[in-house]
mmCIF file with all atom_site columns, C-alpha atoms in Angstrom:
data_model
loop_
_atom_site.group_PDB
_atom_site.id
_atom_site.type_symbol
_atom_site.label_atom_id
_atom_site.label_alt_id
_atom_site.label_comp_id
_atom_site.label_asym_id
_atom_site.label_entity_id
_atom_site.label_seq_id
_atom_site.pdbx_PDB_ins_code
_atom_site.Cartn_x
_atom_site.Cartn_y
_atom_site.Cartn_z
_atom_site.occupancy
_atom_site.B_iso_or_equiv
_atom_site.pdbx_formal_charge
_atom_site.auth_seq_id
_atom_site.auth_comp_id
_atom_site.auth_asym_id
_atom_site.auth_atom_id
_atom_site.pdbx_PDB_model_num
ATOM 1   C CA . UNK A 1 1   ? 101.640 79.309  121.881 1.00 51.00 ? 40  UNK A CA 1
ATOM 2   C CA . UNK A 1 2   ? 101.724 80.237  118.244 1.00 65.00 ? 41  UNK A CA 1
ATOM 3   C CA . UNK A 1 3   ? 101.732 77.387  115.711 1.00 82.00 ? 42  UNK A CA 1
ATOM 4   C CA . UNK A 1 4   ? 103.906 79.440  113.375 1.00 88.00 ? 43  UNK A CA 1
ATOM 5   C CA . UNK A 1 5   ? 106.672 81.416  115.040 1.00 91.00 ? 44  UNK A CA 1
ATOM 6   C CA . UNK A 1 6   ? 108.679 83.977  113.132 1.00 94.00 ? 45  UNK A CA 1
ATOM 7   C CA . UNK A 1 7   ? 112.014 85.414  114.139 1.00 95.00 ? 46  UNK A CA 1
ATOM 8   C CA . UNK A 1 8   ? 113.073 88.049  114.556 1.00 96.00 ? 47  UNK A CA 1
ATOM 9   C CA . UNK A 1 9   ? 109.919 89.997  115.353 1.00 94.00 ? 48  UNK A CA 1
ATOM 10  C CA . UNK A 1 10  ? 111.483 93.139  113.969 1.00 96.00 ? 49  UNK A CA 1
ATOM 11  C CA . UNK A 1 11  ? 114.614 93.997  112.079 1.00 96.00 ? 50  UNK A CA 1
ATOM 12  C CA . UNK A 1 12  ? 116.368 97.225  111.144 1.00 97.00 ? 51  UNK A CA 1
ATOM 13  C CA . UNK A 1 13  ? 119.163 96.969  108.608 1.00 97.00 ? 52  UNK A CA 1
ATOM 14  C CA . UNK A 1 14  ? 121.292 99.350  106.596 1.00 97.00 ? 53  UNK A CA 1
ATOM 15  C CA . UNK A 1 15  ? 120.626 99.456  102.893 1.00 97.00 ? 54  UNK A CA 1
ATOM 16  C CA . UNK A 1 16  ? 122.785 96.950  101.072 1.00 96.00 ? 55  UNK A CA 1
ATOM 17  C CA . UNK A 1 17  ? 122.967 94.464  103.930 1.00 97.00 ? 56  UNK A CA 1
ATOM 18  C CA . UNK A 1 18  ? 121.747 90.879  103.734 1.00 97.00 ? 57  UNK A CA 1
ATOM 19  C CA . UNK A 1 19  ? 119.159 89.551  106.149 1.00 97.00 ? 58  UNK A CA 1
ATOM 20  C CA . UNK A 1 20  ? 117.313 86.364  107.036 1.00 97.00 ? 59  UNK A CA 1
ATOM 21  C CA . UNK A 1 21  ? 113.845 85.815  108.484 1.00 97.00 ? 60  UNK A CA 1
ATOM 22  C CA . UNK A 1 22  ? 112.859 82.448  109.910 1.00 96.00 ? 61  UNK A CA 1
ATOM 23  C CA . UNK A 1 23  ? 109.503 80.738  110.205 1.00 94.00 ? 62  UNK A CA 1
ATOM 24  C CA . UNK A 1 24  ? 109.188 77.675  112.439 1.00 93.00 ? 63  UNK A CA 1
ATOM 25  C CA . UNK A 1 25  ? 106.144 75.452  112.662 1.00 89.00 ? 64  UNK A CA 1
ATOM 26  C CA . UNK A 1 26  ? 105.059 73.408  115.659 1.00 86.00 ? 65  UNK A CA 1
ATOM 27  C CA . UNK A 1 27  ? 103.181 71.028  113.371 1.00 81.00 ? 66  UNK A CA 1
ATOM 28  C CA . UNK A 1 28  ? 103.809 69.155  110.160 1.00 78.00 ? 67  UNK A CA 1
ATOM 29  C CA . UNK A 1 29  ? 103.946 71.444  107.154 1.00 76.00 ? 68  UNK A CA 1
ATOM 30  C CA . UNK A 1 30  ? 102.072 70.653  103.976 1.00 74.00 ? 69  UNK A CA 1
ATOM 31  C CA . UNK A 1 31  ? 102.835 73.910  102.247 1.00 81.00 ? 70  UNK A CA 1
ATOM 32  C CA . UNK A 1 32  ? 104.599 77.118  103.240 1.00 88.00 ? 71  UNK A CA 1
ATOM 33  C CA . UNK A 1 33  ? 103.844 80.539  101.801 1.00 92.00 ? 72  UNK A CA 1
ATOM 34  C CA . UNK A 1 34  ? 105.607 83.854  102.148 1.00 95.00 ? 73  UNK A CA 1
ATOM 35  C CA . UNK A 1 35  ? 103.755 87.140  101.895 1.00 95.00 ? 74  UNK A CA 1
ATOM 36  C CA . UNK A 1 36  ? 104.792 90.762  102.243 1.00 96.00 ? 75  UNK A CA 1
ATOM 37  C CA . UNK A 1 37  ? 102.559 93.472  103.661 1.00 94.00 ? 76  UNK A CA 1
ATOM 38  C CA . UNK A 1 38  ? 103.224 97.150  103.297 1.00 90.00 ? 77  UNK A CA 1
ATOM 39  C CA . UNK A 1 39  ? 102.011 99.198  106.217 1.00 81.00 ? 78  UNK A CA 1
ATOM 40  C CA . UNK A 1 40  ? 98.277  99.800  105.973 1.00 79.00 ? 79  UNK A CA 1
ATOM 41  C CA . UNK A 1 41  ? 97.820  97.590  102.926 1.00 86.00 ? 80  UNK A CA 1
ATOM 42  C CA . UNK A 1 42  ? 96.893  94.047  102.021 1.00 89.00 ? 81  UNK A CA 1
ATOM 43  C CA . UNK A 1 43  ? 99.278  91.128  101.635 1.00 93.00 ? 82  UNK A CA 1
ATOM 44  C CA . UNK A 1 44  ? 101.246 90.459  98.480  1.00 94.00 ? 83  UNK A CA 1
ATOM 45  C CA . UNK A 1 45  ? 102.233 86.898  97.639  1.00 93.00 ? 84  UNK A CA 1
ATOM 46  C CA . UNK A 1 46  ? 105.977 86.287  97.334  1.00 94.00 ? 85  UNK A CA 1
ATOM 47  C CA . UNK A 1 47  ? 106.397 82.554  96.889  1.00 92.00 ? 86  UNK A CA 1
ATOM 48  C CA . UNK A 1 48  ? 105.187 79.116  97.844  1.00 91.00 ? 87  UNK A CA 1
ATOM 49  C CA . UNK A 1 49  ? 107.255 76.104  98.932  1.00 90.00 ? 88  UNK A CA 1
ATOM 50  C CA . UNK A 1 50  ? 105.851 72.620  99.001  1.00 83.00 ? 89  UNK A CA 1
ATOM 51  C CA . UNK A 1 51  ? 108.654 70.124  99.059  1.00 74.00 ? 90  UNK A CA 1
ATOM 52  C CA . UNK A 1 52  ? 111.383 69.613  101.602 1.00 75.00 ? 91  UNK A CA 1
ATOM 53  C CA . UNK A 1 53  ? 114.598 71.220  100.468 1.00 79.00 ? 92  UNK A CA 1
ATOM 54  C CA . UNK A 1 54  ? 112.782 73.334  97.903  1.00 86.00 ? 93  UNK A CA 1
ATOM 55  C CA . UNK A 1 55  ? 114.315 76.718  97.278  1.00 90.00 ? 94  UNK A CA 1
ATOM 56  C CA . UNK A 1 56  ? 112.808 79.545  95.255  1.00 91.00 ? 95  UNK A CA 1
ATOM 57  C CA . UNK A 1 57  ? 114.032 82.978  94.319  1.00 91.00 ? 96  UNK A CA 1
ATOM 58  C CA . UNK A 1 58  ? 112.355 86.140  93.156  1.00 86.00 ? 97  UNK A CA 1
ATOM 59  C CA . UNK A 1 59  ? 114.633 89.035  92.378  1.00 87.00 ? 98  UNK A CA 1
ATOM 60  C CA . UNK A 1 60  ? 116.756 89.414  95.518  1.00 93.00 ? 99  UNK A CA 1
ATOM 61  C CA . UNK A 1 61  ? 114.546 87.323  97.775  1.00 96.00 ? 100 UNK A CA 1
ATOM 62  C CA . UNK A 1 62  ? 115.212 83.616  98.311  1.00 96.00 ? 101 UNK A CA 1
ATOM 63  C CA . UNK A 1 63  ? 113.127 81.233  100.393 1.00 95.00 ? 102 UNK A CA 1
ATOM 64  C CA . UNK A 1 64  ? 113.981 77.721  101.459 1.00 93.00 ? 103 UNK A CA 1
ATOM 65  C CA . UNK A 1 65  ? 111.975 74.961  103.138 1.00 91.00 ? 104 UNK A CA 1
ATOM 66  C CA . UNK A 1 66  ? 113.502 72.494  105.581 1.00 88.00 ? 105 UNK A CA 1
ATOM 67  C CA . UNK A 1 67  ? 110.755 69.936  105.991 1.00 82.00 ? 106 UNK A CA 1
ATOM 68  C CA . UNK A 1 68  ? 112.563 67.929  108.684 1.00 84.00 ? 107 UNK A CA 1
ATOM 69  C CA . UNK A 1 69  ? 113.031 70.962  110.873 1.00 84.00 ? 108 UNK A CA 1
ATOM 70  C CA . UNK A 1 70  ? 109.562 72.220  109.959 1.00 87.00 ? 109 UNK A CA 1
ATOM 71  C CA . UNK A 1 71  ? 111.169 75.517  109.193 1.00 90.00 ? 110 UNK A CA 1
ATOM 72  C CA . UNK A 1 72  ? 111.476 77.978  106.350 1.00 93.00 ? 111 UNK A CA 1
ATOM 73  C CA . UNK A 1 73  ? 113.886 80.854  105.894 1.00 95.00 ? 112 UNK A CA 1
ATOM 74  C CA . UNK A 1 74  ? 113.543 83.980  103.776 1.00 97.00 ? 113 UNK A CA 1
ATOM 75  C CA . UNK A 1 75  ? 116.774 85.629  102.733 1.00 97.00 ? 114 UNK A CA 1
ATOM 76  C CA . UNK A 1 76  ? 117.083 89.091  101.224 1.00 97.00 ? 115 UNK A CA 1
ATOM 77  C CA . UNK A 1 77  ? 120.322 89.968  99.492  1.00 96.00 ? 116 UNK A CA 1
ATOM 78  C CA . UNK A 1 78  ? 121.526 93.569  99.272  1.00 96.00 ? 117 UNK A CA 1
ATOM 79  C CA . UNK A 1 79  ? 118.432 95.001  100.939 1.00 96.00 ? 118 UNK A CA 1
ATOM 80  C CA . UNK A 1 80  ? 116.789 98.156  99.614  1.00 96.00 ? 119 UNK A CA 1
ATOM 81  C CA . UNK A 1 81  ? 114.280 100.576 101.171 1.00 95.00 ? 120 UNK A CA 1
ATOM 82  C CA . UNK A 1 82  ? 111.620 99.004  98.920  1.00 94.00 ? 121 UNK A CA 1
ATOM 83  C CA . UNK A 1 83  ? 112.012 95.765  100.875 1.00 96.00 ? 122 UNK A CA 1
ATOM 84  C CA . UNK A 1 84  ? 110.629 97.426  104.004 1.00 96.00 ? 123 UNK A CA 1
ATOM 85  C CA . UNK A 1 85  ? 107.358 96.053  105.325 1.00 96.00 ? 124 UNK A CA 1
ATOM 86  C CA . UNK A 1 86  ? 105.973 93.145  107.269 1.00 95.00 ? 125 UNK A CA 1
ATOM 87  C CA . UNK A 1 87  ? 106.865 89.651  106.140 1.00 96.00 ? 126 UNK A CA 1
ATOM 88  C CA . UNK A 1 88  ? 104.460 86.872  107.030 1.00 95.00 ? 127 UNK A CA 1
ATOM 89  C CA . UNK A 1 89  ? 104.717 83.174  106.536 1.00 94.00 ? 128 UNK A CA 1
ATOM 90  C CA . UNK A 1 90  ? 101.554 81.155  106.050 1.00 91.00 ? 129 UNK A CA 1
ATOM 91  C CA . UNK A 1 91  ? 101.124 77.416  106.272 1.00 87.00 ? 130 UNK A CA 1
ATOM 92  C CA . UNK A 1 92  ? 98.678  74.656  105.715 1.00 78.00 ? 131 UNK A CA 1
ATOM 93  C CA . UNK A 1 93  ? 98.542  72.191  108.595 1.00 67.00 ? 132 UNK A CA 1
ATOM 94  C CA . UNK A 1 94  ? 96.189  69.785  106.936 1.00 64.00 ? 133 UNK A CA 1
ATOM 95  C CA . UNK A 1 95  ? 94.909  67.160  109.330 1.00 55.00 ? 134 UNK A CA 1
ATOM 96  C CA . UNK A 1 96  ? 91.666  66.063  107.805 1.00 51.00 ? 135 UNK A CA 1
ATOM 97  C CA . UNK A 1 97  ? 90.455  69.560  107.115 1.00 56.00 ? 136 UNK A CA 1
ATOM 98  C CA . UNK A 1 98  ? 92.221  72.483  105.552 1.00 61.00 ? 137 UNK A CA 1
ATOM 99  C CA . UNK A 1 99  ? 93.643  74.782  108.142 1.00 69.00 ? 138 UNK A CA 1
ATOM 100 C CA . UNK A 1 100 ? 95.420  77.863  106.901 1.00 76.00 ? 139 UNK A CA 1
ATOM 101 C CA . UNK A 1 101 ? 97.317  79.940  109.467 1.00 85.00 ? 140 UNK A CA 1
ATOM 102 C CA . UNK A 1 102 ? 99.785  82.810  109.410 1.00 90.00 ? 141 UNK A CA 1
ATOM 103 C CA . UNK A 1 103 ? 102.883 83.508  111.434 1.00 90.00 ? 142 UNK A CA 1
ATOM 104 C CA . UNK A 1 104 ? 103.398 86.348  113.851 1.00 87.00 ? 143 UNK A CA 1
ATOM 105 C CA . UNK A 1 105 ? 105.112 88.539  111.253 1.00 92.00 ? 144 UNK A CA 1
ATOM 106 C CA . UNK A 1 106 ? 108.511 90.209  110.997 1.00 96.00 ? 145 UNK A CA 1
ATOM 107 C CA . UNK A 1 107 ? 108.687 93.975  110.622 1.00 95.00 ? 146 UNK A CA 1
ATOM 108 C CA . UNK A 1 108 ? 111.574 95.018  108.416 1.00 97.00 ? 147 UNK A CA 1
ATOM 109 C CA . UNK A 1 109 ? 112.950 98.521  108.164 1.00 96.00 ? 148 UNK A CA 1
ATOM 110 C CA . UNK A 1 110 ? 115.754 99.348  105.740 1.00 96.00 ? 149 UNK A CA 1
ATOM 111 C CA . UNK A 1 111 ? 117.723 102.495 106.385 1.00 95.00 ? 150 UNK A CA 1
ATOM 112 C CA . UNK A 1 112 ? 118.879 104.415 103.334 1.00 90.00 ? 151 UNK A CA 1
ATOM 113 C CA . UNK B 2 1   ? 91.173  92.470  86.576  1.00 63.00 ? 255 UNK B CA 1
ATOM 114 C CA . UNK B 2 2   ? 90.754  95.004  89.374  1.00 81.00 ? 256 UNK B CA 1
ATOM 115 C CA . UNK B 2 3   ? 91.838  92.542  92.054  1.00 93.00 ? 257 UNK B CA 1
ATOM 116 C CA . UNK B 2 4   ? 89.896  91.808  95.214  1.00 96.00 ? 258 UNK B CA 1
ATOM 117 C CA . UNK B 2 5   ? 87.641  94.713  96.102  1.00 97.00 ? 259 UNK B CA 1
ATOM 118 C CA . UNK B 2 6   ? 86.571  95.498  99.629  1.00 97.00 ? 260 UNK B CA 1
ATOM 119 C CA . UNK B 2 7   ? 84.214  98.129  100.940 1.00 97.00 ? 261 UNK B CA 1
ATOM 120 C CA . UNK B 2 8   ? 84.156  100.250 102.883 1.00 97.00 ? 262 UNK B CA 1
ATOM 121 C CA . UNK B 2 9   ? 87.879  100.957 103.367 1.00 96.00 ? 263 UNK B CA 1
ATOM 122 C CA . UNK B 2 10  ? 87.225  102.551 106.726 1.00 96.00 ? 264 UNK B CA 1
ATOM 123 C CA . UNK B 2 11  ? 84.307  102.141 109.084 1.00 97.00 ? 265 UNK B CA 1
ATOM 124 C CA . UNK B 2 12  ? 83.771  103.902 112.392 1.00 97.00 ? 266 UNK B CA 1
ATOM 125 C CA . UNK B 2 13  ? 80.738  102.871 114.377 1.00 97.00 ? 267 UNK B CA 1
ATOM 126 C CA . UNK B 2 14  ? 79.421  102.852 117.898 1.00 97.00 ? 268 UNK B CA 1
ATOM 127 C CA . UNK B 2 15  ? 79.185  99.846  120.125 1.00 97.00 ? 269 UNK B CA 1
ATOM 128 C CA . UNK B 2 16  ? 75.998  97.896  119.562 1.00 96.00 ? 270 UNK B CA 1
ATOM 129 C CA . UNK B 2 17  ? 75.594  98.878  115.934 1.00 97.00 ? 271 UNK B CA 1
ATOM 130 C CA . UNK B 2 18  ? 75.481  96.409  113.067 1.00 97.00 ? 272 UNK B CA 1
ATOM 131 C CA . UNK B 2 19  ? 78.466  96.430  110.718 1.00 98.00 ? 273 UNK B CA 1
ATOM 132 C CA . UNK B 2 20  ? 78.558  94.873  107.259 1.00 98.00 ? 274 UNK B CA 1
ATOM 133 C CA . UNK B 2 21  ? 81.793  94.438  105.348 1.00 98.00 ? 275 UNK B CA 1
ATOM 134 C CA . UNK B 2 22  ? 81.730  93.598  101.660 1.00 98.00 ? 276 UNK B CA 1
ATOM 135 C CA . UNK B 2 23  ? 84.040  91.743  99.318  1.00 98.00 ? 277 UNK B CA 1
ATOM 136 C CA . UNK B 2 24  ? 84.181  91.096  95.610  1.00 98.00 ? 278 UNK B CA 1
ATOM 137 C CA . UNK B 2 25  ? 86.677  88.327  94.783  1.00 98.00 ? 279 UNK B CA 1
ATOM 138 C CA . UNK B 2 26  ? 88.645  87.981  91.586  1.00 97.00 ? 280 UNK B CA 1
ATOM 139 C CA . UNK B 2 27  ? 86.501  86.518  88.830  1.00 96.00 ? 281 UNK B CA 1
ATOM 140 C CA . UNK B 2 28  ? 87.071  82.783  88.391  1.00 95.00 ? 282 UNK B CA 1
ATOM 141 C CA . UNK B 2 29  ? 88.472  82.192  91.861  1.00 97.00 ? 283 UNK B CA 1
ATOM 142 C CA . UNK B 2 30  ? 86.724  79.393  93.737  1.00 96.00 ? 284 UNK B CA 1
ATOM 143 C CA . UNK B 2 31  ? 87.995  80.097  97.266  1.00 95.00 ? 285 UNK B CA 1
ATOM 144 C CA . UNK B 2 32  ? 87.216  83.135  99.366  1.00 97.00 ? 286 UNK B CA 1
ATOM 145 C CA . UNK B 2 33  ? 88.771  83.848  102.768 1.00 96.00 ? 287 UNK B CA 1
ATOM 146 C CA . UNK B 2 34  ? 87.946  86.361  105.500 1.00 97.00 ? 288 UNK B CA 1
ATOM 147 C CA . UNK B 2 35  ? 90.765  87.366  107.864 1.00 96.00 ? 289 UNK B CA 1
ATOM 148 C CA . UNK B 2 36  ? 91.090  89.695  110.813 1.00 96.00 ? 290 UNK B CA 1
ATOM 149 C CA . UNK B 2 37  ? 94.347  91.420  111.707 1.00 94.00 ? 291 UNK B CA 1
ATOM 150 C CA . UNK B 2 38  ? 95.181  93.012  115.059 1.00 92.00 ? 292 UNK B CA 1
ATOM 151 C CA . UNK B 2 39  ? 98.422  93.942  116.736 1.00 86.00 ? 293 UNK B CA 1
ATOM 152 C CA . UNK B 2 40  ? 97.787  91.484  119.542 1.00 86.00 ? 294 UNK B CA 1
ATOM 153 C CA . UNK B 2 41  ? 96.678  88.416  117.584 1.00 87.00 ? 295 UNK B CA 1
ATOM 154 C CA . UNK B 2 42  ? 98.191  88.988  114.156 1.00 88.00 ? 296 UNK B CA 1
ATOM 155 C CA . UNK B 2 43  ? 96.386  87.693  111.083 1.00 91.00 ? 297 UNK B CA 1
ATOM 156 C CA . UNK B 2 44  ? 93.621  85.212  111.864 1.00 91.00 ? 298 UNK B CA 1
ATOM 157 C CA . UNK B 2 45  ? 91.493  83.219  109.454 1.00 92.00 ? 299 UNK B CA 1
ATOM 158 C CA . UNK B 2 46  ? 87.834  83.687  110.319 1.00 95.00 ? 300 UNK B CA 1
ATOM 159 C CA . UNK B 2 47  ? 86.036  81.667  107.649 1.00 95.00 ? 301 UNK B CA 1
ATOM 160 C CA . UNK B 2 48  ? 86.505  80.460  104.133 1.00 94.00 ? 302 UNK B CA 1
ATOM 161 C CA . UNK B 2 49  ? 84.201  79.462  101.279 1.00 96.00 ? 303 UNK B CA 1
ATOM 162 C CA . UNK B 2 50  ? 84.628  77.070  98.390  1.00 95.00 ? 304 UNK B CA 1
ATOM 163 C CA . UNK B 2 51  ? 82.314  77.622  95.447  1.00 96.00 ? 305 UNK B CA 1
ATOM 164 C CA . UNK B 2 52  ? 80.135  79.861  97.640  1.00 96.00 ? 306 UNK B CA 1
ATOM 165 C CA . UNK B 2 53  ? 79.763  77.211  100.365 1.00 96.00 ? 307 UNK B CA 1
ATOM 166 C CA . UNK B 2 54  ? 81.187  77.891  103.847 1.00 95.00 ? 308 UNK B CA 1
ATOM 167 C CA . UNK B 2 55  ? 83.761  75.189  104.575 1.00 91.00 ? 309 UNK B CA 1
ATOM 168 C CA . UNK B 2 56  ? 85.348  76.148  107.877 1.00 89.00 ? 310 UNK B CA 1
ATOM 169 C CA . UNK B 2 57  ? 84.022  78.825  110.194 1.00 91.00 ? 311 UNK B CA 1
ATOM 170 C CA . UNK B 2 58  ? 85.888  77.672  113.285 1.00 88.00 ? 312 UNK B CA 1
ATOM 171 C CA . UNK B 2 59  ? 87.786  80.949  113.350 1.00 90.00 ? 313 UNK B CA 1
ATOM 172 C CA . UNK B 2 60  ? 84.665  83.052  113.742 1.00 93.00 ? 314 UNK B CA 1
ATOM 173 C CA . UNK B 2 61  ? 85.005  84.420  117.261 1.00 87.00 ? 315 UNK B CA 1
ATOM 174 C CA . UNK B 2 62  ? 81.384  84.536  118.343 1.00 87.00 ? 316 UNK B CA 1
ATOM 175 C CA . UNK B 2 63  ? 77.803  84.218  117.194 1.00 91.00 ? 317 UNK B CA 1
ATOM 176 C CA . UNK B 2 64  ? 77.847  87.958  116.679 1.00 96.00 ? 318 UNK B CA 1
ATOM 177 C CA . UNK B 2 65  ? 79.871  87.280  113.530 1.00 97.00 ? 319 UNK B CA 1
ATOM 178 C CA . UNK B 2 66  ? 78.272  85.854  110.409 1.00 97.00 ? 320 UNK B CA 1
ATOM 179 C CA . UNK B 2 67  ? 79.388  85.566  106.797 1.00 98.00 ? 321 UNK B CA 1
ATOM 180 C CA . UNK B 2 68  ? 77.565  84.849  103.587 1.00 97.00 ? 322 UNK B CA 1
ATOM 181 C CA . UNK B 2 69  ? 78.439  84.304  99.972  1.00 98.00 ? 323 UNK B CA 1
ATOM 182 C CA . UNK B 2 70  ? 75.224  84.482  97.945  1.00 97.00 ? 324 UNK B CA 1
ATOM 183 C CA . UNK B 2 71  ? 77.057  84.170  94.638  1.00 95.00 ? 325 UNK B CA 1
ATOM 184 C CA . UNK B 2 72  ? 80.542  83.773  93.200  1.00 95.00 ? 326 UNK B CA 1
ATOM 185 C CA . UNK B 2 73  ? 81.163  87.498  92.990  1.00 96.00 ? 327 UNK B CA 1
ATOM 186 C CA . UNK B 2 74  ? 80.064  88.757  96.396  1.00 97.00 ? 328 UNK B CA 1
ATOM 187 C CA . UNK B 2 75  ? 80.535  88.025  100.072 1.00 98.00 ? 329 UNK B CA 1
ATOM 188 C CA . UNK B 2 76  ? 79.658  89.820  103.295 1.00 98.00 ? 330 UNK B CA 1
ATOM 189 C CA . UNK B 2 77  ? 80.933  89.668  106.841 1.00 98.00 ? 331 UNK B CA 1
ATOM 190 C CA . UNK B 2 78  ? 78.466  90.965  109.377 1.00 98.00 ? 332 UNK B CA 1
ATOM 191 C CA . UNK B 2 79  ? 78.994  91.842  113.031 1.00 97.00 ? 333 UNK B CA 1
ATOM 192 C CA . UNK B 2 80  ? 75.873  92.348  115.107 1.00 97.00 ? 334 UNK B CA 1
ATOM 193 C CA . UNK B 2 81  ? 76.083  93.843  117.667 1.00 96.00 ? 335 UNK B CA 1
ATOM 194 C CA . UNK B 2 82  ? 79.575  95.276  117.333 1.00 96.00 ? 336 UNK B CA 1
ATOM 195 C CA . UNK B 2 83  ? 81.889  95.719  120.318 1.00 96.00 ? 337 UNK B CA 1
ATOM 196 C CA . UNK B 2 84  ? 85.086  97.779  120.802 1.00 96.00 ? 338 UNK B CA 1
ATOM 197 C CA . UNK B 2 85  ? 87.190  94.582  120.808 1.00 95.00 ? 339 UNK B CA 1
ATOM 198 C CA . UNK B 2 86  ? 86.074  93.945  117.228 1.00 97.00 ? 340 UNK B CA 1
ATOM 199 C CA . UNK B 2 87  ? 88.197  96.893  116.109 1.00 97.00 ? 341 UNK B CA 1
ATOM 200 C CA . UNK B 2 88  ? 90.692  95.521  113.609 1.00 96.00 ? 342 UNK B CA 1
ATOM 201 C CA . UNK B 2 89  ? 91.547  95.414  109.935 1.00 96.00 ? 343 UNK B CA 1
ATOM 202 C CA . UNK B 2 90  ? 89.434  92.850  108.100 1.00 97.00 ? 344 UNK B CA 1
ATOM 203 C CA . UNK B 2 91  ? 90.832  91.354  104.923 1.00 97.00 ? 345 UNK B CA 1
ATOM 204 C CA . UNK B 2 92  ? 89.150  89.385  102.205 1.00 97.00 ? 346 UNK B CA 1
ATOM 205 C CA . UNK B 2 93  ? 91.241  87.157  99.941  1.00 96.00 ? 347 UNK B CA 1
ATOM 206 C CA . UNK B 2 94  ? 90.477  84.846  97.055  1.00 96.00 ? 348 UNK B CA 1
ATOM 207 C CA . UNK B 2 95  ? 92.328  82.094  95.255  1.00 94.00 ? 349 UNK B CA 1
ATOM 208 C CA . UNK B 2 96  ? 91.945  79.551  92.503  1.00 95.00 ? 350 UNK B CA 1
ATOM 209 C CA . UNK B 2 97  ? 92.374  76.326  94.398  1.00 89.00 ? 351 UNK B CA 1
ATOM 210 C CA . UNK B 2 98  ? 93.141  76.095  98.095  1.00 84.00 ? 352 UNK B CA 1
ATOM 211 C CA . UNK B 2 99  ? 96.879  75.510  97.721  1.00 81.00 ? 353 UNK B CA 1
ATOM 212 C CA . UNK B 2 100 ? 97.532  78.423  95.425  1.00 86.00 ? 354 UNK B CA 1
ATOM 213 C CA . UNK B 2 101 ? 98.414  82.040  95.940  1.00 89.00 ? 355 UNK B CA 1
ATOM 214 C CA . UNK B 2 102 ? 95.813  84.083  97.760  1.00 92.00 ? 356 UNK B CA 1
ATOM 215 C CA . UNK B 2 103 ? 95.084  87.555  96.457  1.00 95.00 ? 357 UNK B CA 1
ATOM 216 C CA . UNK B 2 104 ? 94.258  89.957  99.227  1.00 95.00 ? 358 UNK B CA 1
ATOM 217 C CA . UNK B 2 105 ? 92.020  92.982  99.151  1.00 95.00 ? 359 UNK B CA 1
ATOM 218 C CA . UNK B 2 106 ? 93.155  96.298  100.647 1.00 94.00 ? 360 UNK B CA 1
ATOM 219 C CA . UNK B 2 107 ? 91.256  95.613  103.864 1.00 96.00 ? 361 UNK B CA 1
ATOM 220 C CA . UNK B 2 108 ? 88.572  97.389  105.864 1.00 97.00 ? 362 UNK B CA 1
ATOM 221 C CA . UNK B 2 109 ? 89.761  99.221  108.962 1.00 96.00 ? 363 UNK B CA 1
ATOM 222 C CA . UNK B 2 110 ? 86.977  98.913  111.527 1.00 97.00 ? 364 UNK B CA 1
ATOM 223 C CA . UNK B 2 111 ? 86.843  101.072 114.632 1.00 97.00 ? 365 UNK B CA 1
ATOM 224 C CA . UNK B 2 112 ? 84.114  100.425 117.178 1.00 97.00 ? 366 UNK B CA 1
ATOM 225 C CA . UNK B 2 113 ? 83.774  103.199 119.729 1.00 96.00 ? 367 UNK B CA 1
#
């Protein structure tokens, strides 16, 4: 099973709607990162969360870390076609050695 | 800065051939990562370097895969011999410090026939 599970796997929303993507870890989190990937391109860093309860925002995207639940959520307010792409969470499950893994990804499509 | 540079962007080769992928990290970054992305397995970390030294290569799938970083501005990922199941997009990323943002290159799309 995947150590980082994202839900939903894919999402289609109408422009202007809000949406939430979740990332759940099966192991203790020492840092949680959100990236966005446009189809056929590399990943672009969105934000990093390190402390339980931490919440960060960038334009219309907000991410929150729930350390106890080992879960992070990414919320997009008033979605736009430019938000379309694949959202991936990445995490460090440090247990003696650095181990950086990525989630399964969520494909987002925003209909104009 | 031009960002992380990867070459080639696309590579089509026949099974059994040697493939070499190249990466130039962002100047000043001390970590370099090689990833592979497929539809089935998602994004997987293959190996990463710190100050040109390989730290963790546990993600390298087989002995057919090897990676080097001869200096701070260049790294290669080599597959010899290549197989059709190696077809994927290979990304290189670099960062300043392990816990900081990783900057990804545009990737190399490898197709092994």
